[in-house]
Amino acid sequence: MQKQASLLGGAMIIAGTVIGAGMLANPTATSGVWFVGSLLVLAYTWFSMLSSGLMILEVNTHYPQGANFDTMVNDLLGRGWSIVNGLSVAFVLYLLTYAYIFVGGDLTAQALGNAPLHVGQIVFFLMFAVCVWLSARWVDRLTTVLIGGMVIAFLWANGGLLASAKLPVLLDSHTPADSSYWIYIGTALPVCLASFGFHGNVSGLFKYFDGNARKVARALQIGTLIALAVYVLWQAAVQGNLPRSAFAPVIEADGNVKVLVQELSKFASTGNMAWILNFFSYMAIASSFLGVTLGLFDYIADLFGFDDSRSGRSKTAAITFLPPLIACLLFPTGFVHAISYVGFAATVWTALVPALLLRASRQKFGVGTQYRVFGGTWLMVWVFAFGVMNILAQLLSKGGILPVFTG
C-alpha cells in the first residue's frame, strides 16, 4: 500500500517555493511605505495570491488529475488565452530556473573552494534536478529538510535583531510629520507579488494528494502563512533596527546582503549575520528551485501529454531542465536583462487568469462540489483588480511615473 502524501510535506513545498531569495528584496522594496505599510501590503498580497491559488484549485477539481494550466485555460478560455498564459508561465518559470541555477551554482562553487562557476552550476543542478525527476515525494522530503535548516538559520541570524528592534524605529517616529509613505506603494506591490508565487504547484499538489482538494487547500494556507510569518519577522528585524532615513545605501545597492549587514551593524550587533544569511539564502534558493521546477515539470507534462512512467518523466525532465541549464552555462548572467519583467508576466497567470478561469468554470460546471473557494463574484473582481493594479504599478514604474523612495 502506497504511503499517503503528508499535509506537512505539501505545505513545505509551497513555503519553499514562496520563500526564495526575493525575501531579501522585501525590506528594500517596502522601505518607502515602511513597517506598518509593508505589513498591510504583505497581508493584502498574501490574501489575494492565496485566493487566486484556491481559485485554480476549484477549477482543477473539474478535470482529471494531472491536468494543468494548458488543459484548463484551453478548455475554458480558448486558444488565445491559452497561448498568452502559456507564454507567461514558460517565461517566468524558465527564467527563474535559469536565475536559480546561476545563483545557486555560484554559491556552490564558493563552497567547493572557489571552483569554476560552471562546475558549481552543474553540481547544484544535478543535486536538485534529480529530485524533481524522481517524484514530488522526493521534493517534499528534501524541501522539508531545507525549510527546517532555513528556520534555524533565520532565527540564528535574526534572533538578536528581533530582540533589539525598537518601536520608534518601526513606526518611524522621528521622521518629520509631513513625510510621505503611501505614494511609494506602487513600487512595493510588484515585489510582494513575486514573493508569493506558488501557483505553478497547485495542479501538481492536487495530483500528489490523489485528488483530495481540501488537503491541497490546507497545504496552500499553511505554506503561505509560514512564508508570511517569515516575511513579517524579517521586516521587523531589519526595519526595527535600521532607520528609514538611513536606508539610502541599501537602496542604492539594490538590497545587497553585504551592504544591508554593514548598515545594520551601525545600529545593532550583527555578529556572523552575513555568513548565516548566505547559508539561509542558499537553502532558500535550493527550495525555490525545487518548487519552481516542479511546477514547470508538471506544466510541461500536461502541455505535451507525457505520462508518469520513467520514459515520460525523462522526456518531461529534458524539456524542463536542459534549456535553462544550457542557457546558464553559455550565458551565465543573461537572465539579468529579462528578470525585471518576471513580475509583469507572473501577474497574468497568478491573478488575471485564475479569476477568469473560476468565472468560466462556474458558468460551465456550476459551483465546485468537491471544493468551493470562499466568496463569489466579489472575490473574482478583487483578485482581477489586484492583478490590474500590479500591472499598472509595473508599467508606471518602468515609465518613471511612479515616485521611488531613495532614502
Coordinates of C-alpha atoms in Angstrom, one line a residue:
M1 CA 0.0 0.0 0.0
Q2 CA 1.5 3.3 -1.1
K3 CA 2.1 5.8 1.8
Q4 CA -0.2 8.9 1.6
A5 CA 1.4 12.2 0.9
S6 CA 1.6 14.3 4.1
L7 CA 0.0 17.6 4.6
L8 CA 3.2 19.0 6.1
G9 CA 5.1 17.9 3.1
G10 CA 2.7 19.7 0.7
A11 CA 2.8 22.8 2.9
M12 CA 6.7 22.7 2.8
I13 CA 6.7 22.5 -1.0
I14 CA 4.5 25.7 -1.1
A15 CA 6.6 27.5 1.6
G16 CA 9.8 26.5 0.0
T17 CA 8.6 27.8 -3.4
V18 CA 7.5 31.1 -2.0
I19 CA 10.4 31.9 0.3
G20 CA 13.1 32.5 -2.3
A21 CA 16.0 34.9 -2.5
G22 CA 13.3 37.5 -3.2
M23 CA 12.8 37.7 0.6
L24 CA 15.9 39.8 0.8
A25 CA 14.4 42.4 -1.6
N26 CA 11.3 43.0 0.5
P27 CA 12.7 45.4 3.1
T28 CA 14.2 47.5 0.4
A29 CA 11.1 47.5 -1.9
T30 CA 8.9 48.4 1.1
S31 CA 11.2 51.0 2.6
G32 CA 9.1 53.8 1.2
V33 CA 5.9 52.6 2.9
W34 CA 7.9 51.4 5.9
F35 CA 6.9 48.8 8.5
V36 CA 3.2 49.4 9.1
G37 CA 2.7 50.0 5.3
S38 CA 4.7 46.9 4.5
L39 CA 2.5 44.8 6.8
L40 CA -0.6 46.0 5.1
V41 CA 0.9 45.4 1.6
L42 CA 2.1 41.9 2.5
A43 CA -1.2 41.0 4.1
Y44 CA -3.1 42.3 1.0
T45 CA -0.8 40.4 -1.4
W46 CA -0.9 37.2 0.7
F47 CA -4.7 37.2 0.8
S48 CA -5.1 38.0 -2.9
M49 CA -2.4 35.4 -4.0
L50 CA -3.8 32.7 -1.7
S51 CA -7.3 33.4 -3.1
S52 CA -6.2 33.1 -6.7
G53 CA -4.4 29.8 -5.9
L54 CA -7.6 28.4 -4.3
M55 CA -9.4 29.5 -7.5
I56 CA -7.1 27.4 -9.6
L57 CA -7.7 24.5 -7.2
E58 CA -11.5 24.7 -7.5
V59 CA -11.2 24.7 -11.3
N60 CA -8.8 21.8 -11.2
T61 CA -11.4 19.6 -9.4
H62 CA -13.4 19.5 -12.7
Y63 CA -10.5 17.9 -14.6
P64 CA -8.6 14.7 -14.3
Q65 CA -5.6 14.6 -12.0
G66 CA -2.5 15.8 -13.9
A67 CA -4.4 18.5 -15.8
N68 CA -2.6 21.8 -15.6
F69 CA -2.9 25.3 -17.0
D70 CA -2.8 24.3 -20.6
T71 CA -5.8 21.9 -20.3
M72 CA -7.9 24.2 -18.2
V73 CA -7.2 27.5 -19.9
N74 CA -7.6 26.0 -23.4
D75 CA -10.9 24.4 -22.5
L76 CA -12.4 27.4 -20.5
L77 CA -10.9 30.5 -22.0
G78 CA -10.0 29.4 -25.5
R79 CA -6.8 29.1 -27.6
G80 CA -5.9 32.7 -27.5
W81 CA -5.8 32.9 -23.7
S82 CA -4.0 29.6 -23.6
I83 CA -1.2 30.9 -25.7
V84 CA -0.9 34.1 -23.7
N85 CA -1.0 32.2 -20.4
G86 CA 1.4 29.5 -21.6
L87 CA 4.0 32.0 -22.8
S88 CA 3.8 33.9 -19.5
V89 CA 4.1 30.6 -17.4
A90 CA 7.0 29.4 -19.5
F91 CA 8.8 32.8 -19.4
V92 CA 8.5 33.1 -15.6
L93 CA 9.4 29.6 -14.7
Y94 CA 12.2 29.1 -17.2
L95 CA 13.7 32.4 -16.3
L96 CA 13.6 31.7 -12.6
T97 CA 15.1 28.3 -13.1
Y98 CA 17.9 29.9 -15.2
A99 CA 18.5 32.5 -12.4
Y100 CA 18.5 29.9 -9.6
I101 CA 21.0 27.7 -11.4
F102 CA 23.3 30.7 -11.7
V103 CA 23.0 32.0 -8.2
G104 CA 22.9 28.5 -6.6
G105 CA 25.8 27.4 -8.8
D106 CA 27.8 30.5 -7.8
L107 CA 27.3 29.7 -4.1
T108 CA 28.1 26.0 -4.7
A109 CA 31.3 26.9 -6.5
Q110 CA 32.4 29.1 -3.5
A111 CA 31.5 26.2 -1.1
L112 CA 33.7 23.9 -3.2
G113 CA 36.8 26.1 -2.6
N114 CA 36.2 28.6 -5.4
A115 CA 35.7 26.0 -8.1
P116 CA 34.9 27.3 -11.6
L117 CA 31.4 28.7 -12.0
H118 CA 30.3 26.1 -14.5
V119 CA 31.3 23.3 -12.1
G120 CA 29.2 24.8 -9.3
Q121 CA 26.3 25.2 -11.6
I122 CA 26.4 21.6 -12.8
V123 CA 26.8 20.3 -9.2
F124 CA 23.9 22.4 -7.9
F125 CA 21.7 21.4 -10.9
L126 CA 22.4 17.7 -10.5
M127 CA 21.8 17.7 -6.8
F128 CA 18.3 19.2 -7.0
A129 CA 17.0 18.5 -10.5
V130 CA 17.3 14.7 -10.0
C131 CA 14.8 15.0 -7.0
V132 CA 12.2 16.6 -9.3
W133 CA 12.8 14.0 -11.9
L134 CA 12.3 11.2 -9.4
S135 CA 8.9 12.4 -7.9
A136 CA 7.1 15.0 -5.9
R137 CA 7.6 12.9 -2.8
W138 CA 11.4 13.5 -3.1
V139 CA 10.8 17.2 -3.5
D140 CA 8.5 17.0 -0.4
R141 CA 11.2 15.3 1.7
L142 CA 14.1 17.5 0.7
T143 CA 12.1 20.7 0.9
T144 CA 11.1 19.8 4.5
V145 CA 14.8 19.4 5.4
L146 CA 15.7 22.7 3.7
I147 CA 12.8 24.6 5.4
G148 CA 14.0 23.3 8.7
G149 CA 17.5 24.5 8.0
M150 CA 16.1 27.9 6.9
V151 CA 14.2 28.3 10.1
I152 CA 17.3 27.5 12.2
A153 CA 19.4 29.9 10.1
F154 CA 16.8 32.6 10.2
L155 CA 16.4 32.5 14.0
W156 CA 20.1 32.3 14.4
A157 CA 20.7 35.4 12.2
N158 CA 17.7 37.4 13.3
G159 CA 17.1 36.5 16.9
G160 CA 19.3 39.3 18.2
L161 CA 17.9 41.8 15.8
L162 CA 14.3 41.0 16.7
A163 CA 15.2 41.4 20.4
S164 CA 16.9 44.8 19.7
A165 CA 14.1 46.1 17.4
K166 CA 12.9 49.5 18.6
L167 CA 9.2 50.6 18.3
P168 CA 10.1 54.2 17.4
V169 CA 12.2 52.9 14.5
L170 CA 9.5 50.5 13.4
L171 CA 6.9 53.4 13.5
D172 CA 9.4 55.9 12.0
S173 CA 8.5 58.2 14.9
H174 CA 11.5 60.6 14.4
T175 CA 10.6 61.5 10.8
P176 CA 9.0 64.9 10.1
A177 CA 5.2 64.9 10.3
D178 CA 4.9 65.8 6.6
S179 CA 6.8 62.7 5.4
S180 CA 5.1 60.7 2.6
Y181 CA 4.6 56.9 2.7
W182 CA 1.7 55.7 0.6
I183 CA 2.9 57.4 -2.6
Y184 CA 5.5 54.6 -2.7
I185 CA 3.0 51.7 -2.6
G186 CA 3.3 51.2 -6.4
T187 CA 7.0 50.2 -6.1
A188 CA 6.2 47.8 -3.2
L189 CA 3.3 45.8 -4.8
P190 CA 5.1 44.0 -7.6
V191 CA 7.9 42.8 -5.4
C192 CA 5.5 41.5 -2.8
L193 CA 3.5 39.7 -5.6
A194 CA 6.7 38.0 -6.7
S195 CA 7.3 37.0 -3.1
F196 CA 4.1 34.9 -3.0
G197 CA 4.3 32.9 -6.2
F198 CA 3.3 29.3 -5.9
H199 CA 0.6 28.9 -8.5
G200 CA 2.5 26.6 -10.7
N201 CA 2.4 23.9 -8.0
V202 CA -1.4 23.8 -7.4
S203 CA -2.2 21.3 -10.0
G204 CA 0.8 19.1 -9.1
L205 CA -0.3 19.1 -5.5
F206 CA -3.8 18.1 -6.5
K207 CA -2.3 15.1 -8.2
Y208 CA 0.2 14.4 -5.4
F209 CA -2.7 14.4 -2.8
D210 CA -4.7 12.0 -5.1
G211 CA -7.4 14.5 -5.8
N212 CA -8.0 15.5 -2.1
A213 CA -8.8 19.2 -2.8
R214 CA -9.4 20.1 0.8
K215 CA -6.0 18.8 1.8
V216 CA -4.4 20.8 -1.0
A217 CA -6.3 23.9 0.2
R218 CA -4.9 23.4 3.7
A219 CA -1.4 22.9 2.3
L220 CA -1.7 26.2 0.4
Q221 CA -3.0 28.0 3.5
I222 CA -0.3 26.6 5.9
G223 CA 2.6 27.1 3.4
T224 CA 1.7 30.7 2.5
L225 CA 1.1 31.6 6.2
I226 CA 4.6 30.2 7.1
A227 CA 6.0 32.5 4.3
L228 CA 4.0 35.5 5.6
A229 CA 5.3 34.9 9.1
V230 CA 8.9 34.7 7.9
Y231 CA 8.5 37.9 5.9
V232 CA 6.9 39.8 8.8
L233 CA 9.7 38.8 11.2
W234 CA 12.3 39.7 8.6
Q235 CA 10.7 43.1 8.1
A236 CA 10.7 43.7 11.9
A237 CA 14.3 42.6 12.3
V238 CA 15.6 45.0 9.5
Q239 CA 13.2 47.9 9.8
G240 CA 13.2 47.8 13.6
N241 CA 16.9 48.5 13.7
L242 CA 17.9 50.3 10.5
P243 CA 16.1 53.7 10.4
R244 CA 14.2 54.7 7.3
S245 CA 16.4 57.7 7.0
A246 CA 19.5 55.5 6.8
F247 CA 18.2 53.2 4.1
A248 CA 19.8 55.1 1.2
P249 CA 23.0 52.9 0.9
V250 CA 20.9 49.7 0.9
I251 CA 18.5 51.0 -1.8
E252 CA 21.5 52.2 -3.9
A253 CA 23.0 48.7 -3.6
D254 CA 19.6 47.1 -4.6
G255 CA 19.3 45.3 -1.3
N256 CA 22.7 43.6 -1.5
V257 CA 23.1 41.4 1.7
K258 CA 26.7 42.7 2.5
V259 CA 25.6 46.3 2.3
L260 CA 22.5 45.6 4.3
V261 CA 24.5 43.9 7.1
Q262 CA 27.1 46.7 7.0
E263 CA 24.4 49.4 7.5
L264 CA 22.6 47.3 10.2
S265 CA 25.9 46.9 12.1
K266 CA 25.9 50.7 12.7
F267 CA 22.8 50.4 14.8
A268 CA 22.8 46.8 16.2
S269 CA 25.2 43.9 16.8
T270 CA 25.2 41.7 13.7
G271 CA 27.9 39.1 14.6
N272 CA 28.2 36.4 11.9
M273 CA 24.9 37.6 10.3
A274 CA 26.4 37.9 6.8
W275 CA 27.7 34.3 6.8
I276 CA 24.5 32.9 8.2
L277 CA 22.3 34.9 5.7
N278 CA 24.4 33.4 2.9
F279 CA 23.7 30.0 4.3
F280 CA 20.0 30.9 4.6
S281 CA 20.0 32.2 1.0
Y282 CA 21.5 29.0 -0.3
M283 CA 18.7 26.9 1.2
A284 CA 16.1 29.4 0.1
I285 CA 17.4 29.3 -3.5
A286 CA 17.5 25.5 -3.4
S287 CA 14.0 25.1 -2.0
S288 CA 12.7 27.7 -4.6
F289 CA 14.5 25.9 -7.4
L290 CA 12.7 22.6 -6.3
G291 CA 9.3 24.2 -6.1
V292 CA 9.6 26.3 -9.3
T293 CA 10.9 23.4 -11.4
L294 CA 8.3 21.0 -10.0
G295 CA 5.6 23.4 -11.2
L296 CA 7.3 23.8 -14.6
F297 CA 7.7 20.0 -14.8
D298 CA 4.0 19.4 -14.2
Y299 CA 3.1 22.1 -16.7
I300 CA 5.3 20.6 -19.4
A301 CA 3.9 17.1 -18.8
D302 CA 0.4 18.4 -19.3
L303 CA 1.3 20.5 -22.4
F304 CA 3.0 17.7 -24.2
G305 CA 0.8 14.9 -22.8
F306 CA 3.7 12.9 -21.3
D307 CA 2.7 10.2 -18.8
D308 CA 4.2 9.5 -15.4
S309 CA 6.3 6.5 -16.5
R310 CA 10.1 6.7 -16.3
S311 CA 10.3 7.3 -20.0
G312 CA 7.6 10.0 -19.8
R313 CA 9.2 11.7 -16.8
S314 CA 12.6 11.6 -18.6
K315 CA 11.1 13.4 -21.6
T316 CA 9.5 16.0 -19.4
A317 CA 12.7 16.5 -17.5
A318 CA 14.7 17.0 -20.7
I319 CA 12.3 19.8 -21.8
T320 CA 12.1 21.3 -18.3
F321 CA 15.8 21.4 -17.4
L322 CA 18.0 21.4 -20.5
P323 CA 17.0 24.8 -21.9
P324 CA 17.8 26.8 -18.7
L325 CA 20.9 24.7 -17.9
I326 CA 22.4 25.3 -21.4
A327 CA 21.5 29.0 -21.4
C328 CA 23.1 29.4 -17.9
L329 CA 26.3 27.6 -19.0
L330 CA 26.6 29.6 -22.2
F331 CA 25.3 33.0 -20.9
P332 CA 25.8 32.9 -17.2
T333 CA 24.2 36.3 -16.5
G334 CA 21.9 36.6 -19.5
F335 CA 18.8 36.4 -17.3
V336 CA 19.6 39.8 -15.8
H337 CA 18.3 41.6 -18.9
A338 CA 14.8 39.9 -18.6
I339 CA 14.4 39.4 -14.9
S340 CA 12.6 42.7 -14.3
Y341 CA 9.7 41.5 -16.5
V342 CA 9.0 38.4 -14.3
G343 CA 6.5 40.2 -12.1
F344 CA 4.6 41.6 -15.1
A345 CA 4.3 38.1 -16.7
A346 CA 3.6 36.4 -13.4
T347 CA 0.6 38.7 -12.8
V348 CA -1.1 37.2 -15.9
W349 CA -1.3 33.6 -14.5
T350 CA -1.3 34.3 -10.8
A351 CA -4.1 36.9 -10.8
L352 CA -5.9 37.7 -14.1
V353 CA -6.2 34.1 -15.4
P354 CA -7.3 32.5 -12.1
A355 CA -10.2 34.9 -11.8
L356 CA -11.3 34.4 -15.4
L357 CA -10.9 30.6 -15.1
L358 CA -13.1 30.5 -12.0
R359 CA -15.8 32.6 -13.6
A360 CA -15.8 30.4 -16.8
S361 CA -15.7 27.2 -14.7
R362 CA -18.8 28.2 -12.7
Q363 CA -20.6 29.1 -15.9
K364 CA -19.7 25.7 -17.4
F365 CA -19.8 23.3 -14.4
G366 CA -21.5 25.2 -11.7
V367 CA -20.0 25.7 -8.2
G368 CA -17.5 23.1 -7.3
T369 CA -18.9 20.2 -5.3
Q370 CA -15.6 18.7 -4.2
Y371 CA -14.1 22.0 -3.3
R372 CA -15.5 25.6 -3.4
V373 CA -13.3 28.6 -2.8
F374 CA -14.9 31.1 -0.4
G375 CA -16.5 34.2 -1.8
G376 CA -18.3 34.7 -5.0
T377 CA -18.2 37.3 -7.7
W378 CA -16.7 39.9 -5.3
L379 CA -13.6 37.7 -4.8
M380 CA -13.1 37.3 -8.6
V381 CA -13.3 41.0 -9.0
W382 CA -11.0 41.5 -6.1
V383 CA -8.3 39.2 -7.5
F384 CA -8.7 40.5 -11.0
A385 CA -8.4 44.1 -9.7
F386 CA -5.3 43.1 -7.7
G387 CA -3.7 41.9 -11.0
V388 CA -4.6 45.0 -12.9
M389 CA -3.2 47.2 -10.1
N390 CA 0.1 45.3 -10.2
I391 CA 0.4 45.6 -14.0
L392 CA -0.3 49.3 -13.8
A393 CA 2.2 49.7 -11.0
Q394 CA 4.9 47.9 -13.1
L395 CA 4.1 49.9 -16.3
L396 CA 4.2 53.2 -14.4
S397 CA 7.4 52.3 -12.6
K398 CA 9.1 51.4 -15.9
G399 CA 7.8 54.7 -17.4
G400 CA 9.4 56.6 -14.5
I401 CA 6.0 58.0 -13.5
L402 CA 5.7 56.4 -10.0
P403 CA 7.8 58.1 -7.2
V404 CA 10.7 56.0 -5.9
F405 CA 11.9 56.2 -2.4
T406 CA 15.6 56.8 -2.3
G407 CA 16.2 57.2 1.5

